[in-house]
Short mmCIF file of C-alpha atoms in Angstrom, two decimals:
data_model
loop_
_atom_site.label_atom_id
_atom_site.label_comp_id
_atom_site.label_asym_id
_atom_site.label_seq_id
_atom_site.Cartn_x
_atom_site.Cartn_y
_atom_site.Cartn_z
CA UNK A 1 -21.32 -0.38 39.65
CA UNK A 2 -23.73 -0.63 42.58
CA UNK A 3 -24.76 2.67 44.08
CA UNK A 4 -24.89 3.14 47.84
CA UNK A 5 -28.35 3.06 49.34
CA UNK A 6 -29.26 4.54 52.70
CA UNK A 7 -30.78 2.55 55.53
CA UNK A 8 -33.78 4.91 55.48
CA UNK A 9 -34.53 4.02 51.85
CA UNK A 10 -34.35 0.30 52.66
CA UNK A 11 -36.52 0.75 55.75
CA UNK A 12 -39.14 2.68 53.79
CA UNK A 13 -39.41 -0.06 51.16
CA UNK A 14 -39.50 -2.80 53.81
CA UNK A 15 -42.27 -1.00 55.70
CA UNK A 16 -44.32 -0.64 52.51
CA UNK A 17 -44.02 -4.37 51.83
CA UNK A 18 -44.87 -5.42 55.38
CA UNK A 19 -47.88 -3.09 55.65
CA UNK A 20 -48.98 -4.28 52.21
CA UNK A 21 -49.38 -7.82 53.52
CA UNK A 22 -51.20 -6.77 56.69
CA UNK A 23 -48.53 -6.32 59.34
CA UNK A 24 -48.67 -3.49 61.88
CA UNK A 25 -45.25 -1.87 61.49
CA UNK A 26 -43.16 0.62 63.49
CA UNK A 27 -39.73 2.05 62.77
CA UNK A 28 -36.90 3.21 65.01
CA UNK A 29 -38.42 1.77 68.17
CA UNK A 30 -36.27 2.64 71.18
CA UNK A 31 -36.66 0.03 73.87
CA UNK A 32 -34.54 -1.12 76.79
CA UNK A 33 -31.53 0.89 75.64
CA UNK A 34 -31.56 -0.26 72.01
CA UNK A 35 -33.06 1.00 68.78
CA UNK A 36 -34.94 -1.56 66.71
CA UNK A 37 -34.96 -0.52 63.05
CA UNK A 38 -38.29 -2.16 62.17
CA UNK A 39 -40.76 -3.97 64.44
CA UNK A 40 -43.71 -5.73 62.83
CA UNK A 41 -46.68 -7.45 64.44
CA UNK A 42 -48.70 -10.23 62.86
CA UNK A 43 -51.92 -10.50 64.82
CA UNK A 44 -53.11 -13.95 65.80
CA UNK A 45 -55.56 -15.28 68.33
CA UNK A 46 -53.27 -15.82 71.32
CA UNK A 47 -50.89 -12.87 70.92
CA UNK A 48 -49.18 -10.91 68.15
CA UNK A 49 -46.22 -12.60 66.51
CA UNK A 50 -43.23 -10.25 66.81
CA UNK A 51 -40.78 -9.71 63.95
CA UNK A 52 -37.71 -7.47 64.17
CA UNK A 53 -35.72 -6.39 61.13
CA UNK A 54 -32.21 -4.99 61.59
CA UNK A 55 -31.23 -2.95 58.53
CA UNK A 56 -27.61 -2.36 57.52
CA UNK A 57 -26.39 -0.43 54.48
CA UNK A 58 -22.70 -0.88 55.39
CA UNK A 59 -20.72 -3.73 56.92
CA UNK A 60 -20.67 -3.02 60.66
CA UNK A 61 -19.07 -5.24 63.27
CA UNK A 62 -21.72 -4.32 65.86
CA UNK A 63 -24.29 -6.38 63.91
CA UNK A 64 -23.49 -9.59 65.83
CA UNK A 65 -23.99 -7.90 69.20
CA UNK A 66 -27.26 -6.39 67.99
CA UNK A 67 -28.49 -9.78 66.79
CA UNK A 68 -27.72 -11.45 70.08
CA UNK A 69 -29.64 -8.80 72.09
CA UNK A 70 -32.63 -8.82 69.76
CA UNK A 71 -32.90 -12.61 69.60
CA UNK A 72 -34.01 -12.65 73.25
CA UNK A 73 -37.05 -10.45 72.50
CA UNK A 74 -38.60 -11.69 69.26
CA UNK A 75 -40.37 -14.50 67.53
CA UNK A 76 -38.54 -13.92 64.22
CA UNK A 77 -35.35 -11.94 63.58
CA UNK A 78 -34.21 -10.74 60.17
CA UNK A 79 -31.24 -8.81 58.85
CA UNK A 80 -31.89 -6.64 55.80
CA UNK A 81 -28.98 -5.57 53.58
CA UNK A 82 -28.35 -4.37 50.04
CA UNK A 83 -27.13 -6.98 47.57
CA UNK A 84 -23.48 -5.88 47.79
CA UNK A 85 -23.38 -6.93 51.49
CA UNK A 86 -24.79 -10.41 50.85
CA UNK A 87 -21.41 -12.28 50.97
CA UNK A 88 -20.30 -10.43 54.10
CA UNK A 89 -23.53 -10.87 56.05
CA UNK A 90 -23.99 -14.51 55.04
CA UNK A 91 -20.70 -15.37 56.78
CA UNK A 92 -21.72 -13.50 59.94
CA UNK A 93 -25.30 -14.66 60.53
CA UNK A 94 -26.33 -17.48 62.82
CA UNK A 95 -28.64 -20.00 61.13
CA UNK A 96 -31.73 -18.85 63.09
CA UNK A 97 -31.53 -15.32 61.63
CA UNK A 98 -33.43 -14.66 58.42
CA UNK A 99 -31.88 -12.72 55.57
CA UNK A 100 -33.60 -10.15 53.40
CA UNK A 101 -31.90 -8.50 50.43
CA UNK A 102 -32.62 -5.05 49.05
CA UNK A 103 -32.05 -5.29 45.32
CA UNK A 104 -33.33 -3.25 42.37
CA UNK A 105 -35.41 -1.10 44.76
CA UNK A 106 -37.27 -4.13 46.08
CA UNK A 107 -37.15 -6.52 49.04
CA UNK A 108 -36.46 -10.26 48.73
CA UNK A 109 -36.41 -12.87 51.50
CA UNK A 110 -33.49 -15.17 50.74
CA UNK A 111 -33.51 -17.10 54.01
CA UNK A 112 -36.42 -17.45 56.39
CA UNK A 113 -35.87 -16.90 60.07
CA UNK A 114 -36.43 -19.70 62.56
CA UNK A 115 -39.19 -19.32 65.13
CA UNK A 116 -37.64 -18.27 68.45
CA UNK A 117 -40.86 -17.85 70.44
CA UNK A 118 -39.62 -14.97 72.60
CA UNK A 119 -41.88 -12.18 71.32
CA UNK A 120 -43.81 -12.07 74.58
CA UNK A 121 -40.77 -10.40 76.15
CA UNK A 122 -40.84 -7.51 73.67
CA UNK A 123 -44.61 -7.15 74.10
CA UNK A 124 -44.16 -6.90 77.88
CA UNK A 125 -41.45 -4.25 77.50
CA UNK A 126 -43.70 -2.25 75.17
CA UNK A 127 -46.59 -2.39 77.63
CA UNK A 128 -44.26 -1.11 80.35
CA UNK A 129 -43.14 1.77 78.19
CA UNK A 130 -46.64 2.45 76.89
CA UNK A 131 -45.44 3.81 73.55
CA UNK A 132 -43.76 2.77 70.35
CA UNK A 133 -42.19 4.80 67.58
CA UNK A 134 -44.22 6.82 65.10
CA UNK A 135 -46.09 8.36 68.04
CA UNK A 136 -48.53 5.46 68.39
CA UNK A 137 -49.45 4.17 71.82
CA UNK A 138 -49.19 0.41 72.21
CA UNK A 139 -52.06 -1.34 73.95
CA UNK A 140 -54.55 -4.18 73.81
CA UNK A 141 -56.80 -2.40 71.34
CA UNK A 142 -54.13 -1.30 68.86
CA UNK A 143 -54.36 -2.77 65.44
#
C-alpha cells in the first residue's frame, strides 16, 4: 500500500533536484494574492526563464483554478504529485502543463511543459514587491 506523503516532503525533494542542476529556487512565494509552491529561475542572457511548480499531495478541485492563474505569469508550469494521484491529475491537466511524479522518494518528469513565454509578468511582480520567499530580496544582481 502507498503511504501518504506530505507536500512539504515533495517540495523539499523537488528543491534539492532543481538546485542540483543550477536553478535558483524559492518556496512558498506569496505574490498577487496567491501562494506559489515552488518558483525556479534558469538564468539566461536576456532574462531568467521562470518555472512554477504546483505541488499536490491530495486530489483537490482548486488545482484547475490555480493552474489557470499561474499560466499567465510563467514560462513553464508544472504540477507535481505522488504516484497515486497520477490517473486523477492526468485527466485534469491541460496539455501545456508539465507533469512531475514523486515516486520512491524521487522526482520524475513524465510530461514536459510547453513554453508559455509569460515569465516577464512574474518578474515584474517580484520587482514591485521587492522580496521573494526564504527571506531573499529579488533584484538584478541576485543569482
